[in-house]
């Protein structure tokens, strides 16, 4: 009898352990590495992603005297301007003229100018500052070393490193540790950057050594402070929101459903599979003699996609100089399509980033690049030890092929998918720049990582006016004329009334109550002013829409209908602290493109100066929170009531020349039409 009772008790114990494991699994997103850790590293701020936002976070953390750990999947710092190759700064004329940027971004611009002895060594016409990606990494590396020395902080920089697992506290509110994998070439293997990302990404996220890589397994832990407490902040500045996905905090991906906050949405429901296109950039050099151009075997598959897009852009020299990043001698002044530029000369180098060219724009469940939460679960990437970066490797590969095919189209193609026959002429006096000393620093000539315009975007914590979670939306920044007939006819009457009430400020209640007709209310002509603003940005709402059919290069394929409706000019805008604080986890901050913006707003919140400003805010907030022993969410949880500590933080940002608002921002200044 006792044996039977013992067996029953044992079974109950197993069932209890099983239930306990099921309950606690969401709180312990961790796995035991297949071998012992190689090293343990302590830090006060762990930054995941070495793009501009991550670099800016480190810069401010070091100036504040913090111990900073910075990881990056490639071996270059700078993201957009280095490893992603988009080394032509996207800026708006008024902000550029006033030089109204974060202090680190201004320092970066100044150092690049000093490097070349002039502001625009490429004489590009898309920007005032176009330069070589490899130089950006070197400039940023020196910037961080100088910040480390000046602020007496400590930088621990981990190139070729990815986060594999997280360990959360039992209540799921704190990241206690993170396990990372750093890779280096295995003995007798090819050097780094020999192979494309699609060929190496899954290996990079694997614990096991391989024929290509030797792995170092690192545990990141919080640094113990002088009072013997261990606190730190993890900042996700990765290009796609990797920690957001791995920690499984609420987020959005792709298109948001049409609403009074997102009235130009192309869909009445959410669509996580249609996000903006991504681009593998490359550099090409103008040559004096004709080059032998070799057609890639996959060229016929992608050729039906390529185009100059518009007749006013159908000029090779115009396209070449658009993002020319190096020009040793000046060509002749010319003009095409209303644009003045100097013609290319031998030795000129152009970086290519073109919508109907090396943009790859998948948008279906068959080929989307960034896996949705459902896809991550079904592929096992949210299981302990299952994380592989959250991207579809096959789509990365096709983006790489598309880019190399586009180069061949530029130099040898004679078709145009949008403008028809007789427009495109071969341009054989050019060569693709490849090799470890090339502008992109890769044997194949493509950027080390694709330029990703849109990743996972967190849903902020419930806030007044947004009980389902804070976000920055289309109506917060767009200059659209919402009196347009489209909105009156497309939006339901109640939604249209809410839209107009949101845009008119003090008259909003009267519009909602029906006392003022929606079309008679006078709308504000500025962006939303956030009481918790910690940074700034200004750029147009610029779309590179997904394509309707799969694969994206299908002959005759079209852009997703309605996606460009939300595109257009935006007012100078702010970065709200609430947009940087995720739900569930208290010591996680978000920077860069993964802050809480909508699909349409994200099309403006993605360029270089914004990324830096958001990172400067993240570094300052993390340092401030450590010093004051206060969690970031506690700075905003009583809004719209006064938040004294928030005001102290905002004064600190302003004192450090990291602006939180544009000049003359107030509820009384309703007209920002002069800001171009």
XYZ file of C-alpha atoms in Angstrom:
676
model
C 0.000 0.000 0.000
C 2.841 2.389 0.913
C 4.517 1.591 -2.437
C 1.313 2.502 -4.289
C 0.960 5.707 -2.266
C 4.610 6.617 -2.919
C 4.097 6.032 -6.652
C 0.992 8.243 -6.638
C 2.852 10.959 -4.754
C 5.729 10.719 -7.225
C 3.334 11.111 -10.154
C 1.735 14.147 -8.493
C 5.185 15.639 -7.967
C 6.045 15.155 -11.648
C 2.763 16.748 -12.661
C 3.412 19.686 -10.306
C 6.925 20.178 -11.700
C 5.530 20.028 -15.233
C 2.860 22.629 -14.418
C 5.418 24.832 -12.658
C 7.717 24.642 -15.680
C 4.847 25.605 -17.957
C 3.935 28.550 -15.746
C 7.501 29.823 -15.395
C 8.661 29.266 -18.984
C 7.677 32.807 -20.076
C 9.792 34.204 -17.233
C 12.927 32.194 -17.890
C 13.709 32.681 -21.562
C 17.057 30.989 -21.231
C 18.951 27.903 -22.254
C 22.063 26.216 -20.989
C 24.876 26.485 -23.552
C 26.181 23.111 -24.790
C 29.536 23.877 -23.161
C 30.881 26.056 -20.379
C 30.919 29.812 -20.688
C 34.169 31.227 -22.022
C 33.901 34.530 -20.205
C 31.673 36.648 -17.984
C 31.435 40.386 -18.557
C 29.864 42.931 -16.223
C 28.388 46.215 -17.383
C 25.993 48.952 -16.347
C 24.558 49.392 -19.834
C 24.360 46.514 -22.312
C 23.662 47.766 -25.850
C 22.509 45.270 -28.453
C 23.245 46.607 -31.949
C 26.119 48.833 -33.042
C 24.185 51.050 -35.460
C 23.922 54.811 -35.053
C 21.429 54.543 -32.205
C 23.604 52.016 -30.369
C 26.709 54.129 -30.911
C 24.889 57.223 -29.604
C 23.722 55.273 -26.537
C 27.314 54.238 -25.850
C 28.604 57.775 -26.487
C 26.333 59.329 -23.854
C 26.836 56.437 -21.436
C 30.615 56.821 -21.632
C 30.427 60.594 -21.170
C 28.366 59.880 -18.040
C 31.145 57.620 -16.746
C 29.317 54.318 -17.207
C 30.665 50.864 -17.991
C 29.200 50.110 -21.389
C 29.044 46.816 -23.281
C 28.250 47.133 -26.991
C 27.516 44.145 -29.237
C 27.213 44.108 -33.019
C 26.671 41.257 -35.484
C 29.195 42.750 -37.955
C 32.719 44.015 -37.315
C 31.891 47.668 -38.058
C 30.258 50.323 -35.907
C 27.791 52.762 -37.438
C 25.018 50.666 -38.952
C 23.418 52.751 -41.691
C 26.567 54.714 -42.483
C 29.030 51.804 -42.357
C 28.000 48.139 -42.296
C 24.772 48.912 -44.183
C 26.530 51.178 -46.653
C 24.004 54.057 -46.697
C 26.722 56.622 -46.135
C 24.707 59.583 -47.421
C 23.076 61.393 -44.523
C 19.306 61.827 -44.869
C 18.611 65.327 -43.568
C 15.987 68.036 -44.003
C 17.100 71.460 -45.270
C 15.946 73.654 -42.362
C 17.298 71.415 -39.626
C 20.573 71.106 -41.523
C 20.812 74.863 -42.068
C 20.256 75.535 -38.376
C 22.597 72.658 -37.369
C 19.987 71.693 -34.801
C 21.072 68.172 -33.868
C 22.276 66.133 -30.903
C 25.821 66.967 -29.844
C 27.190 63.575 -30.864
C 25.640 63.757 -34.311
C 27.175 67.197 -34.859
C 30.519 65.837 -33.699
C 30.194 62.932 -36.134
C 29.467 65.306 -39.033
C 32.399 67.526 -38.071
C 34.814 64.603 -37.822
C 33.788 63.289 -41.223
C 34.327 66.747 -42.679
C 37.782 66.972 -41.063
C 38.626 63.502 -42.376
C 38.182 64.602 -45.997
C 38.893 68.300 -45.704
C 35.443 69.083 -47.103
C 31.839 68.383 -46.246
C 30.818 66.357 -49.295
C 33.737 64.345 -50.721
C 31.380 62.498 -53.057
C 29.650 65.581 -54.483
C 26.377 63.666 -54.229
C 23.136 65.587 -54.633
C 20.896 63.636 -52.237
C 22.709 65.106 -49.225
C 25.355 67.571 -48.108
C 27.443 64.721 -46.748
C 28.278 61.547 -48.724
C 31.384 59.522 -47.836
C 32.964 56.042 -47.748
C 31.391 53.510 -45.338
C 34.713 52.092 -44.155
C 35.780 55.582 -43.026
C 32.579 55.964 -40.969
C 33.520 52.966 -38.817
C 36.978 54.397 -38.141
C 35.618 57.846 -37.276
C 33.044 56.384 -34.867
C 35.613 54.124 -33.198
C 37.784 57.149 -32.427
C 34.742 59.118 -31.198
C 33.886 56.445 -28.647
C 37.496 56.176 -27.465
C 37.569 59.934 -26.913
C 34.209 59.853 -25.080
C 35.523 57.040 -22.880
C 38.540 59.127 -21.941
C 36.595 62.352 -21.459
C 33.826 60.873 -19.290
C 36.029 58.303 -17.502
C 33.672 55.542 -18.558
C 34.646 52.120 -19.844
C 33.766 50.708 -23.260
C 33.726 46.960 -23.881
C 33.102 46.495 -27.598
C 32.117 43.080 -28.962
C 32.147 42.857 -32.768
C 30.808 39.768 -34.557
C 28.596 39.139 -31.535
C 24.902 38.278 -31.194
C 22.623 37.771 -28.199
C 21.414 34.177 -28.073
C 19.447 33.906 -24.820
C 18.092 35.999 -21.972
C 17.502 35.089 -18.344
C 14.604 36.956 -16.780
C 13.624 37.303 -13.152
C 10.889 35.065 -11.795
C 8.266 37.792 -12.218
C 9.515 38.506 -15.758
C 10.174 42.191 -15.057
C 13.978 42.227 -15.083
C 16.599 40.912 -17.508
C 19.081 39.303 -15.119
C 21.630 38.176 -17.698
C 22.206 37.681 -21.400
C 24.180 34.986 -23.183
C 26.011 36.021 -26.346
C 27.989 34.267 -29.065
C 31.030 35.907 -30.619
C 32.487 34.365 -33.755
C 35.899 34.517 -35.363
C 37.287 32.633 -38.386
C 38.094 29.018 -37.634
C 41.619 27.753 -38.224
C 42.418 27.678 -41.958
C 38.962 29.134 -42.734
C 38.248 32.140 -44.957
C 38.414 35.620 -43.383
C 35.361 37.368 -42.047
C 33.233 39.101 -44.706
C 34.113 36.512 -47.328
C 30.570 35.198 -47.400
C 27.241 37.001 -47.495
C 25.022 37.326 -44.443
C 22.565 34.704 -45.695
C 25.432 32.196 -45.796
C 26.595 32.897 -42.230
C 23.704 34.194 -40.098
C 22.440 30.848 -38.806
C 26.002 29.786 -38.012
C 26.561 33.066 -36.138
C 23.616 32.261 -33.828
C 24.695 28.659 -33.206
C 26.613 27.700 -30.053
C 28.627 25.043 -31.846
C 31.955 25.721 -33.543
C 31.860 25.172 -37.299
C 34.165 24.867 -40.257
C 33.842 28.634 -40.719
C 33.715 29.982 -37.175
C 35.168 29.443 -33.745
C 32.717 30.624 -31.089
C 33.228 32.370 -27.763
C 30.254 32.110 -25.379
C 29.861 35.190 -23.191
C 27.599 35.869 -20.245
C 26.697 39.521 -19.708
C 25.783 40.433 -16.131
C 25.031 43.680 -14.303
C 27.981 45.383 -12.694
C 27.913 45.600 -8.911
C 27.776 49.199 -7.724
C 29.612 50.712 -4.739
C 26.635 50.043 -2.467
C 26.806 46.342 -3.440
C 23.629 46.418 -5.537
C 23.607 45.005 -9.057
C 21.636 47.030 -11.552
C 21.902 47.546 -15.264
C 19.924 48.515 -18.340
C 19.685 46.618 -21.576
C 19.109 48.799 -24.646
C 17.800 47.217 -27.845
C 19.161 49.248 -30.749
C 19.285 46.317 -33.152
C 18.036 46.841 -36.684
C 14.998 44.586 -36.379
C 14.157 44.633 -32.660
C 15.833 41.371 -31.714
C 15.575 41.701 -27.938
C 11.965 42.799 -28.304
C 11.235 39.522 -30.076
C 13.421 37.341 -27.863
C 11.932 38.781 -24.653
C 8.479 38.531 -26.278
C 7.265 41.957 -25.203
C 4.245 43.344 -27.102
C 5.136 44.820 -30.478
C 3.773 45.586 -33.917
C 5.193 44.642 -37.283
C 4.139 45.848 -40.716
C 0.893 47.664 -41.474
C -1.368 48.976 -38.711
C -5.125 48.880 -39.152
C -6.769 52.055 -40.444
C -7.964 54.277 -37.612
C -8.378 57.937 -36.727
C -4.711 57.852 -35.639
C -3.539 56.124 -38.840
C -6.124 57.319 -41.407
C -3.916 56.723 -44.462
C -3.311 53.055 -43.694
C -3.593 50.801 -46.738
C -5.470 48.140 -44.755
C -8.511 47.864 -42.513
C -6.660 45.231 -40.487
C -3.108 44.672 -39.272
C -0.715 43.044 -41.744
C 2.614 42.033 -40.135
C 3.994 40.687 -43.422
C 4.102 43.967 -45.370
C 6.929 46.074 -44.007
C 9.181 48.429 -45.950
C 11.727 47.027 -48.367
C 15.304 46.314 -47.322
C 18.432 47.025 -49.360
C 21.852 45.496 -49.807
C 23.887 48.468 -50.931
C 27.042 48.215 -53.043
C 29.665 50.559 -54.434
C 30.584 50.906 -58.107
C 33.416 52.881 -59.698
C 33.406 54.787 -62.965
C 36.273 53.628 -65.210
C 38.045 55.093 -68.215
C 37.879 51.856 -70.209
C 35.045 49.417 -70.809
C 34.886 46.640 -68.226
C 34.089 43.007 -68.928
C 30.659 42.619 -67.349
C 29.737 39.057 -66.396
C 26.043 38.272 -66.159
C 25.114 36.490 -62.912
C 23.273 33.204 -63.564
C 20.245 34.510 -61.630
C 20.004 37.818 -63.556
C 17.067 36.788 -65.806
C 14.992 36.058 -62.693
C 15.342 39.601 -61.301
C 15.661 41.667 -64.499
C 11.879 42.174 -64.909
C 11.852 44.272 -61.706
C 14.460 46.961 -62.429
C 13.580 50.499 -63.517
C 14.567 54.146 -63.409
C 10.978 54.468 -62.064
C 10.158 57.946 -63.439
C 10.963 59.661 -66.729
C 12.552 62.597 -64.892
C 14.978 60.133 -63.263
C 15.797 58.139 -66.392
C 19.416 59.195 -66.702
C 22.372 57.040 -65.674
C 24.618 59.962 -64.684
C 21.821 61.363 -62.522
C 21.438 58.010 -60.777
C 25.199 57.510 -60.395
C 25.730 60.899 -58.759
C 22.610 60.675 -56.558
C 24.630 58.875 -53.885
C 28.165 59.376 -55.178
C 30.370 58.866 -52.124
C 33.798 59.688 -53.583
C 34.851 62.028 -56.376
C 38.594 62.705 -56.773
C 38.096 65.137 -59.664
C 35.231 67.389 -60.604
C 33.193 66.657 -63.719
C 31.233 69.064 -65.877
C 28.183 70.867 -64.567
C 24.985 69.525 -66.083
C 21.267 69.271 -65.374
C 18.586 66.625 -65.820
C 15.069 66.380 -64.436
C 15.507 69.700 -62.644
C 18.615 68.503 -60.766
C 22.026 70.164 -61.088
C 25.038 67.884 -60.705
C 28.551 67.261 -62.013
C 29.014 64.394 -64.456
C 30.877 61.255 -63.297
C 34.586 61.010 -64.033
C 36.885 57.948 -63.856
C 37.599 57.105 -60.227
C 34.231 58.354 -58.949
C 32.505 55.907 -56.599
C 28.733 55.631 -56.287
C 26.782 53.837 -53.569
C 23.566 52.339 -54.901
C 20.308 52.419 -52.928
C 17.389 52.583 -55.368
C 13.718 51.675 -54.917
C 13.185 49.909 -58.260
C 16.713 48.555 -58.088
C 18.440 46.949 -55.119
C 15.483 47.453 -52.791
C 14.009 44.016 -52.138
C 10.372 44.322 -51.136
C 8.689 41.059 -50.106
C 5.302 41.349 -48.416
C 3.601 37.984 -48.017
C 3.640 35.061 -45.596
C 5.805 33.206 -48.125
C 8.685 35.653 -48.257
C 8.542 38.371 -45.555
C 11.970 39.123 -44.089
C 11.249 39.750 -40.405
C 9.404 36.902 -38.760
C 6.200 37.764 -36.926
C 5.584 36.463 -33.414
C 3.457 33.660 -34.845
C 6.238 32.674 -37.239
C 8.832 32.795 -34.464
C 6.736 30.440 -32.366
C 6.065 28.029 -35.232
C 9.765 27.871 -36.200
C 10.868 27.280 -32.591
C 12.875 30.496 -32.281
C 11.137 31.456 -29.026
C 12.063 28.140 -27.432
C 15.123 28.123 -25.127
C 18.208 28.000 -27.318
C 16.165 28.342 -30.515
C 16.858 31.982 -31.400
C 18.469 32.444 -34.839
C 18.016 36.185 -35.302
C 14.349 36.169 -36.325
C 14.925 36.645 -40.066
C 14.023 34.514 -43.070
C 17.392 33.409 -44.431
C 16.028 32.625 -47.879
C 14.738 36.174 -48.250
C 18.130 37.552 -47.239
C 19.685 35.406 -49.972
C 17.248 36.674 -52.572
C 17.897 40.257 -51.518
C 21.597 39.655 -52.103
C 20.968 38.168 -55.534
C 18.619 41.007 -56.414
C 21.301 43.556 -55.563
C 24.015 41.876 -57.642
C 21.549 41.519 -60.522
C 20.755 45.226 -60.250
C 24.428 46.087 -60.683
C 24.467 44.061 -63.898
C 21.287 45.828 -65.073
C 22.943 49.208 -64.499
C 25.994 48.363 -66.596
C 24.520 45.995 -69.209
C 20.713 46.070 -69.011
C 18.425 47.511 -71.685
C 14.973 46.946 -70.143
C 12.843 49.068 -67.817
C 9.861 47.583 -65.979
C 8.086 50.913 -65.466
C 9.102 53.028 -68.481
C 9.234 50.418 -71.229
C 11.708 49.758 -74.038
C 14.256 52.206 -75.422
C 14.936 53.982 -72.123
C 17.757 52.048 -70.493
C 21.152 51.974 -72.246
C 24.186 49.860 -71.197
C 26.933 51.612 -69.212
C 29.965 49.287 -69.449
C 32.533 51.820 -68.152
C 31.943 50.845 -64.529
C 33.041 48.116 -62.153
C 31.661 46.592 -58.967
C 34.030 47.260 -56.061
C 34.793 44.082 -54.147
C 37.410 42.988 -51.611
C 38.200 43.569 -47.969
C 39.643 47.030 -48.733
C 36.650 48.080 -50.823
C 34.156 50.689 -49.515
C 31.858 47.929 -48.208
C 34.744 45.833 -46.824
C 33.459 42.521 -48.214
C 34.810 40.002 -50.705
C 31.486 40.002 -52.579
C 31.012 43.782 -52.656
C 27.630 43.924 -50.912
C 27.108 45.691 -47.608
C 27.823 43.545 -44.550
C 24.224 43.878 -43.410
C 21.179 45.114 -45.316
C 19.740 48.559 -44.720
C 16.522 47.706 -42.859
C 13.984 50.530 -42.963
C 11.449 49.046 -40.592
C 11.686 46.446 -37.834
C 9.576 45.343 -34.917
C 8.057 48.328 -33.120
C 7.148 48.092 -29.456
C 3.727 48.934 -28.076
C 4.358 51.283 -25.181
C 2.733 50.963 -21.811
C -0.874 52.084 -21.343
C -0.960 55.847 -21.118
C -3.560 58.541 -20.808
C -5.392 58.796 -24.110
C -3.910 55.478 -25.280
C -5.121 52.794 -22.843
C -4.014 49.950 -25.135
C -0.440 51.151 -25.188
C 1.390 54.334 -26.140
C 2.475 54.975 -29.701
C 3.418 57.785 -32.078
C 1.060 57.801 -35.050
C 0.617 59.304 -38.491
C -1.548 62.172 -37.178
C 1.179 63.152 -34.716
C 3.574 64.246 -37.471
C 1.980 64.369 -40.947
C 1.291 67.557 -42.911
C -1.489 65.847 -44.884
C -4.637 67.747 -45.761
C -7.227 65.544 -44.093
C -10.048 67.583 -45.615
C -9.270 65.651 -48.779
C -12.289 63.885 -50.252
C -10.602 60.501 -49.829
C -10.747 60.712 -46.030
C -14.306 62.010 -45.929
C -15.477 59.140 -48.121
C -13.246 56.317 -46.865
C -13.382 56.783 -43.103
C -16.622 56.026 -41.230
C -18.256 59.264 -39.969
C -17.322 58.652 -36.324
C -13.718 57.864 -37.277
C -13.488 60.985 -39.415
C -14.876 63.107 -36.578
C -12.322 61.619 -34.177
C -9.555 62.320 -36.696
C -10.481 65.986 -36.998
C -10.946 66.332 -33.237
C -7.438 64.944 -32.708
C -5.946 67.483 -35.101
C -7.608 70.662 -33.833
C -6.419 70.725 -30.245
C -8.567 72.941 -28.023
C -11.603 72.642 -30.300
C -11.496 68.842 -30.169
C -14.291 68.450 -27.611
C -16.583 70.711 -29.645
C -15.944 68.617 -32.756
C -16.655 65.366 -30.916
C -19.868 66.812 -29.443
C -20.999 67.949 -32.886
C -20.914 71.636 -31.966
C -18.378 72.344 -34.733
C -18.520 70.535 -38.115
C -15.272 68.574 -38.653
C -14.367 70.475 -41.829
C -14.815 73.853 -40.122
C -12.369 73.226 -37.305
C -8.936 74.807 -37.732
C -6.209 72.182 -37.480
C -2.860 72.724 -35.851
C 0.121 73.038 -38.175
C 2.761 71.346 -36.080
C 3.476 67.908 -34.722
C 2.178 66.635 -31.395
C 4.046 68.084 -28.427
C 4.943 65.354 -25.944
C 5.502 66.307 -22.274
C 8.038 63.491 -22.018
C 10.008 64.387 -25.165
C 13.641 63.273 -24.877
C 14.812 63.726 -28.489
C 13.971 65.106 -31.919
C 13.806 64.202 -35.591
C 12.704 65.595 -38.917
C 12.250 63.804 -42.200
C 9.562 63.165 -44.758
C 7.274 60.141 -44.433
C 9.142 58.152 -47.074
C 7.873 54.772 -48.269
C 9.497 51.851 -50.054
C 6.336 49.692 -50.112
C 6.159 45.924 -50.181
C 5.053 44.183 -53.374
C 1.733 42.393 -53.816
C 2.875 39.037 -55.176
C 5.522 36.541 -54.162
C 8.299 36.482 -55.130
C 8.840 40.237 -55.180
C 10.609 40.072 -58.570
C 7.588 38.468 -60.278
C 7.190 40.049 -63.757
C 4.525 42.747 -63.673
C 4.402 42.824 -59.866
C 2.926 45.938 -58.266
C 3.430 47.805 -55.014
C 0.867 47.240 -52.282
C -2.086 49.504 -53.289
C -2.524 52.513 -51.037
C 0.811 52.185 -49.253
C 2.121 55.480 -50.583
C -0.986 57.388 -49.491
C 0.593 58.033 -46.128
C 3.788 59.354 -47.705
C 4.536 63.066 -47.730
C 6.003 65.875 -45.690
C 6.112 65.806 -41.909
C 6.478 68.523 -39.324
C 9.576 68.530 -37.081
C 8.775 65.906 -34.457
C 9.772 64.659 -31.022
C 10.777 61.345 -29.469
C 8.607 60.584 -26.454
C 10.183 58.645 -23.582
C 7.022 56.534 -23.442
C 7.868 55.336 -26.967
C 11.148 53.885 -25.652
C 9.754 51.917 -22.706
C 8.356 48.460 -23.502
C 5.681 46.648 -21.606
C 6.512 43.875 -19.111
C 10.268 44.459 -18.629
C 11.472 47.324 -16.449
C 15.191 47.409 -17.277
C 14.839 47.293 -21.064
C 14.975 50.464 -23.179
C 14.426 50.734 -26.917
C 16.286 52.973 -29.362
C 16.376 53.419 -33.118
C 13.680 52.139 -35.440
C 12.004 49.895 -32.861
C 10.505 52.612 -30.657
C 6.712 52.771 -30.410
C 5.750 54.284 -33.741
C 3.121 53.253 -36.243
C 3.888 51.854 -39.686
C 3.396 55.270 -41.297
C 5.204 57.291 -38.631
C 8.093 54.816 -38.768
C 8.693 55.863 -42.375
C 9.945 59.202 -41.000
C 11.417 57.924 -37.712
C 14.180 55.902 -39.369
C 16.900 58.212 -40.667
C 20.388 58.978 -39.416
C 19.909 62.001 -37.120
C 16.778 60.509 -35.523
C 18.630 57.274 -34.774
C 21.367 59.243 -33.064
C 18.906 61.364 -31.064
C 17.020 58.307 -29.819
C 20.307 56.675 -28.806
C 21.471 59.813 -27.025
C 18.197 59.740 -25.107
C 18.580 56.031 -24.261
C 22.135 56.490 -22.968
C 21.137 59.497 -20.888
C 17.990 57.847 -19.494
C 19.869 54.667 -18.525
C 22.618 56.635 -16.761
C 20.071 58.882 -15.041
C 17.985 55.904 -13.885
C 21.052 54.214 -12.396
C 22.124 57.353 -10.578
C 18.667 58.204 -9.244
C 17.700 54.588 -8.524
C 14.476 55.029 -10.462
C 13.046 52.900 -13.278
C 12.377 54.769 -16.556
C 8.657 53.941 -16.477
C 8.399 55.739 -13.124
C 9.373 58.970 -14.869
C 6.177 58.932 -16.930
C 3.640 56.773 -15.101
C 1.744 59.719 -13.593
C 1.434 61.782 -16.762
C -0.325 64.127 -17.459
C 0.259 65.032 -13.815
C 3.595 66.756 -13.118
C 6.618 64.441 -13.038
C 9.439 66.271 -11.170
C 12.125 63.689 -11.968
C 11.183 63.795 -15.653
C 11.826 67.523 -15.679
C 15.257 66.958 -14.120
C 16.038 64.448 -16.885
C 14.884 66.844 -19.624
C 17.053 69.640 -18.201
C 20.028 67.260 -18.199
C 19.467 66.421 -21.867
C 19.232 70.089 -22.800
C 22.316 70.982 -20.750
C 24.214 68.297 -22.664
C 23.066 69.830 -25.955
C 20.788 66.934 -26.772
C 17.635 68.869 -27.711
C 14.222 67.567 -26.759
C 12.282 70.112 -28.826
C 12.832 72.292 -31.859
C 13.172 76.067 -31.411
C 9.906 77.858 -30.498
C 8.011 74.631 -29.838
C 4.890 75.469 -27.846
C 1.130 75.050 -28.023
C 0.941 78.706 -29.057
C 3.142 78.250 -32.119
C 0.724 76.550 -34.515
C 2.499 77.132 -37.819
C 5.595 75.207 -38.891
C 5.153 75.614 -42.632
C 8.542 77.344 -42.920
C 10.380 74.187 -41.821
C 11.227 72.435 -45.064
